[in-house]
Every structure is written in C-alpha cells, then in structure tokens.
PDB file of C-alpha atoms in Angstrom:
ATOM      1  CA  UNK Z   1     161.717  16.679 133.176  1.00 80.00           C
ATOM      2  CA  UNK Z   2     161.517  13.403 131.248  1.00 85.00           C
ATOM      3  CA  UNK Z   3     158.748  11.646 129.722  1.00 85.00           C
ATOM      4  CA  UNK Z   4     158.319   8.074 128.343  1.00 89.00           C
ATOM      5  CA  UNK Z   5     159.126   7.671 124.031  1.00 87.00           C
ATOM      6  CA  UNK Z   6     156.229   7.496 122.346  1.00 86.00           C
ATOM      7  CA  UNK Z   7     158.044   4.977 120.569  1.00 85.00           C
ATOM      8  CA  UNK Z   8     155.800   1.644 120.790  1.00 88.00           C
ATOM      9  CA  UNK Z   9     157.393  -0.858 123.627  1.00 90.00           C
ATOM     10  CA  UNK Z  10     160.736   1.546 124.161  1.00 90.00           C
ATOM     11  CA  UNK Z  11     161.172   1.797 127.755  1.00 90.00           C
ATOM     12  CA  UNK Z  12     163.603   4.277 127.486  1.00 88.00           C
ATOM     13  CA  UNK Z  13     162.476   8.238 128.540  1.00 88.00           C
ATOM     14  CA  UNK Z  14     162.424  11.691 126.505  1.00 85.00           C
ATOM     15  CA  UNK Z  15     163.873  15.026 128.049  1.00 80.00           C
ATOM     16  CA  UNK Z  16     160.543  17.052 127.242  1.00 75.00           C
ATOM     17  CA  UNK Z  17     160.102  18.790 124.995  1.00 74.00           C
ATOM     18  CA  UNK Z  18     161.062  16.074 122.757  1.00 77.00           C
ATOM     19  CA  UNK Z  19     158.727  12.875 122.413  1.00 81.00           C
ATOM     20  CA  UNK Z  20     161.096  10.504 121.439  1.00 81.00           C
ATOM     21  CA  UNK Z  21     164.299   9.320 123.172  1.00 83.00           C
ATOM     22  CA  UNK Z  22     167.491   9.448 121.423  1.00 79.00           C
ATOM     23  CA  UNK Z  23     166.964   6.256 119.550  1.00 82.00           C
ATOM     24  CA  UNK Z  24     164.268   7.109 118.112  1.00 79.00           C
ATOM     25  CA  UNK Z  25     164.439  10.557 117.146  1.00 75.00           C
ATOM     26  CA  UNK Z  26     163.574  11.536 113.625  1.00 68.00           C
ATOM     27  CA  UNK Z  27     165.677  13.949 111.911  1.00 63.00           C
ATOM     28  CA  UNK Z  28     163.581  15.521 109.003  1.00 58.00           C
ATOM     29  CA  UNK Z  29     165.212  15.439 105.693  1.00 56.00           C
ATOM     30  CA  UNK Z  30     164.872  19.659 105.804  1.00 58.00           C
ATOM     31  CA  UNK Z  31     167.153  19.368 108.652  1.00 59.00           C
ATOM     32  CA  UNK Z  32     169.674  17.447 107.780  1.00 59.00           C
ATOM     33  CA  UNK Z  33     170.381  18.790 104.207  1.00 62.00           C
ATOM     34  CA  UNK Z  34     170.052  22.814 105.712  1.00 71.00           C
ATOM     35  CA  UNK Z  35     173.486  22.623 105.997  1.00 81.00           C
ATOM     36  CA  UNK Z  36     175.573  26.423 106.514  1.00 85.00           C
ATOM     37  CA  UNK Z  37     175.689  27.465 102.850  1.00 88.00           C
ATOM     38  CA  UNK Z  38     172.000  25.991 102.270  1.00 87.00           C
ATOM     39  CA  UNK Z  39     170.976  28.267 104.960  1.00 88.00           C
ATOM     40  CA  UNK Z  40     173.515  31.566 103.619  1.00 92.00           C
ATOM     41  CA  UNK Z  41     172.039  30.657 100.031  1.00 91.00           C
ATOM     42  CA  UNK Z  42     168.154  30.920 100.958  1.00 91.00           C
ATOM     43  CA  UNK Z  43     169.019  34.193 102.925  1.00 93.00           C
ATOM     44  CA  UNK Z  44     170.637  34.935 100.111  1.00 94.00           C
ATOM     45  CA  UNK Z  45     167.908  34.924  97.977  1.00 93.00           C
ATOM     46  CA  UNK Z  46     165.344  36.581 100.133  1.00 95.00           C
ATOM     47  CA  UNK Z  47     167.750  39.426 100.978  1.00 96.00           C
ATOM     48  CA  UNK Z  48     167.814  39.603  97.168  1.00 94.00           C
ATOM     49  CA  UNK Z  49     164.325  39.659  96.670  1.00 94.00           C
ATOM     50  CA  UNK Z  50     163.872  42.308  99.403  1.00 96.00           C
ATOM     51  CA  UNK Z  51     166.444  44.694  97.643  1.00 96.00           C
ATOM     52  CA  UNK Z  52     164.178  44.614  94.590  1.00 94.00           C
ATOM     53  CA  UNK Z  53     160.615  44.041  95.800  1.00 95.00           C
ATOM     54  CA  UNK Z  54     160.313  45.132  99.994  1.00 96.00           C
ATOM     55  CA  UNK Z  55     158.357  42.735 101.745  1.00 97.00           C
ATOM     56  CA  UNK Z  56     155.925  41.957  99.177  1.00 96.00           C
ATOM     57  CA  UNK Z  57     155.046  38.293  98.461  1.00 96.00           C
ATOM     58  CA  UNK Z  58     154.473  36.920  94.662  1.00 94.00           C
ATOM     59  CA  UNK Z  59     151.830  34.975  95.469  1.00 93.00           C
ATOM     60  CA  UNK Z  60     151.417  31.072  93.618  1.00 92.00           C
ATOM     61  CA  UNK Z  61     148.438  30.255  91.820  1.00 90.00           C
ATOM     62  CA  UNK Z  62     145.519  30.941  93.650  1.00 91.00           C
ATOM     63  CA  UNK Z  63     147.017  33.043  96.127  1.00 92.00           C
ATOM     64  CA  UNK Z  64     147.406  36.547  94.720  1.00 94.00           C
ATOM     65  CA  UNK Z  65     150.456  38.888  95.510  1.00 95.00           C
ATOM     66  CA  UNK Z  66     150.173  40.897  98.685  1.00 96.00           C
ATOM     67  CA  UNK Z  67     152.572  42.435 101.421  1.00 97.00           C
ATOM     68  CA  UNK Z  68     154.148  40.252 103.589  1.00 96.00           C
ATOM     69  CA  UNK Z  69     157.214  40.298 106.012  1.00 95.00           C
ATOM     70  CA  UNK Z  70     158.188  36.658 106.681  1.00 96.00           C
ATOM     71  CA  UNK Z  71     159.366  35.734 103.557  1.00 96.00           C
ATOM     72  CA  UNK Z  72     160.879  32.668 102.705  1.00 94.00           C
ATOM     73  CA  UNK Z  73     163.117  30.698 100.244  1.00 92.00           C
ATOM     74  CA  UNK Z  74     160.995  27.940  98.887  1.00 90.00           C
ATOM     75  CA  UNK Z  75     162.275  25.563  96.834  1.00 86.00           C
ATOM     76  CA  UNK Z  76     160.791  24.967  93.149  1.00 87.00           C
ATOM     77  CA  UNK Z  77     160.749  20.883  92.944  1.00 83.00           C
ATOM     78  CA  UNK Z  78     159.942  20.288  96.452  1.00 75.00           C
ATOM     79  CA  UNK Z  79     162.815  20.583  99.597  1.00 70.00           C
ATOM     80  CA  UNK Z  80     163.100  16.877  99.508  1.00 68.00           C
ATOM     81  CA  UNK Z  81     163.376  16.007  95.994  1.00 71.00           C
ATOM     82  CA  UNK Z  82     166.035  18.553  95.217  1.00 75.00           C
ATOM     83  CA  UNK Z  83     167.444  20.471  98.811  1.00 74.00           C
ATOM     84  CA  UNK Z  84     170.125  22.121  96.550  1.00 80.00           C
ATOM     85  CA  UNK Z  85     167.764  22.868  93.528  1.00 85.00           C
ATOM     86  CA  UNK Z  86     166.277  26.155  92.039  1.00 90.00           C
ATOM     87  CA  UNK Z  87     164.325  28.759  94.761  1.00 91.00           C
ATOM     88  CA  UNK Z  88     162.089  31.499  94.223  1.00 92.00           C
ATOM     89  CA  UNK Z  89     160.891  33.875  97.157  1.00 94.00           C
ATOM     90  CA  UNK Z  90     157.227  33.173  98.654  1.00 95.00           C
ATOM     91  CA  UNK Z  91     155.353  34.305 102.758  1.00 95.00           C
ATOM     92  CA  UNK Z  92     155.855  31.379 104.996  1.00 93.00           C
ATOM     93  CA  UNK Z  93     151.991  30.998 104.987  1.00 94.00           C
ATOM     94  CA  UNK Z  94     152.172  29.694 100.916  1.00 94.00           C
ATOM     95  CA  UNK Z  95     155.529  27.914 101.208  1.00 90.00           C
ATOM     96  CA  UNK Z  96     154.078  26.149 103.806  1.00 88.00           C
ATOM     97  CA  UNK Z  97     150.587  25.138 101.879  1.00 90.00           C
ATOM     98  CA  UNK Z  98     152.841  23.767  99.356  1.00 86.00           C
ATOM     99  CA  UNK Z  99     153.902  20.806 101.771  1.00 75.00           C
ATOM    100  CA  UNK Z 100     157.148  19.952  99.883  1.00 72.00           C
ATOM    101  CA  UNK Z 101     155.085  19.410  96.567  1.00 81.00           C
ATOM    102  CA  UNK Z 102     156.560  20.706  93.486  1.00 84.00           C
ATOM    103  CA  UNK Z 103     155.715  24.142  92.268  1.00 86.00           C
ATOM    104  CA  UNK Z 104     153.938  24.344  88.942  1.00 87.00           C
ATOM    105  CA  UNK Z 105     156.632  26.807  86.939  1.00 83.00           C
ATOM    106  CA  UNK Z 106     153.758  28.119  85.101  1.00 84.00           C
ATOM    107  CA  UNK Z 107     152.117  29.541  88.290  1.00 87.00           C
ATOM    108  CA  UNK Z 108     155.132  31.079  90.178  1.00 87.00           C
ATOM    109  CA  UNK Z 109     155.121  34.466  89.809  1.00 83.00           C
ATOM    110  CA  UNK Z 110     158.542  35.460  91.154  1.00 77.00           C
ATOM    111  CA  UNK Z 111     162.513  35.582  90.331  1.00 78.00           C
ATOM    112  CA  UNK Z 112     164.157  31.396  90.437  1.00 80.00           C
ATOM    113  CA  UNK Z 113     167.408  31.754  91.054  1.00 77.00           C
ATOM    114  CA  UNK Z 114     170.059  29.172  90.699  1.00 68.00           C
ATOM    115  CA  UNK Z 115     172.543  30.402  93.002  1.00 59.00           C
ATOM    116  CA  UNK Z 116     174.738  27.251  94.243  1.00 50.00           C
TER     117      UNK Z 116
END
C-alpha cells in the first residue's frame, strides 16, 4: 500500500508504514552511528551490568533505583553529542526521558564504561 509523501509539495508516494518517500526519509543520527561494533559494545555494557547487578536499574537523579528487565546502555554525554563515548546502564523509561541530554555525573548511580 502506498500513500502520498508527507513532505509538502512532494508528488512521490511512500510505502506504508513510512510517511516520507525515499528522497525525504529522515535518518536519525542514532540510527546512522549504530554500527555493528557499536551495537556489540552496548550489548556488552548491559550484559556486564546484569552479571554484576541482575535486572536492576540504578536510577538517575530523581528516579529511584528499581527492578527492571528492560535495561539499555545510556550515553553519558548524549548520543548525538558523543555517539561512541562512555556508557552507563539505565532502564529504557529513564533513558528515554533524558531525551538525548547530557547526564550530570553527580546524578549517575551506575558504573560508567569507556569500552571502545
């Protein structure tokens, strides 16, 4: 099924579920930097955390530590500012709430890895 491209004035069609044609499709900076070695580095960070702490989110700032089986590697400086920089582990909910903002080191409760 196809639909009109969402870019104003574009006469091309986009395949659902995409909203833009191939000429106007936007790739996020995170998607572009998420190479296989980077995905493996992130997976190692989460695996090492789980081996030491189990399914436990350390929390951040006002978010208290809590059990979570949905852990992700979080960029200390924000993914757009330093996509290959140091990582820590947070639950997906807290990581998403940071909205790619740099973390304040004094509010980080978990381990920080600079594994490259």
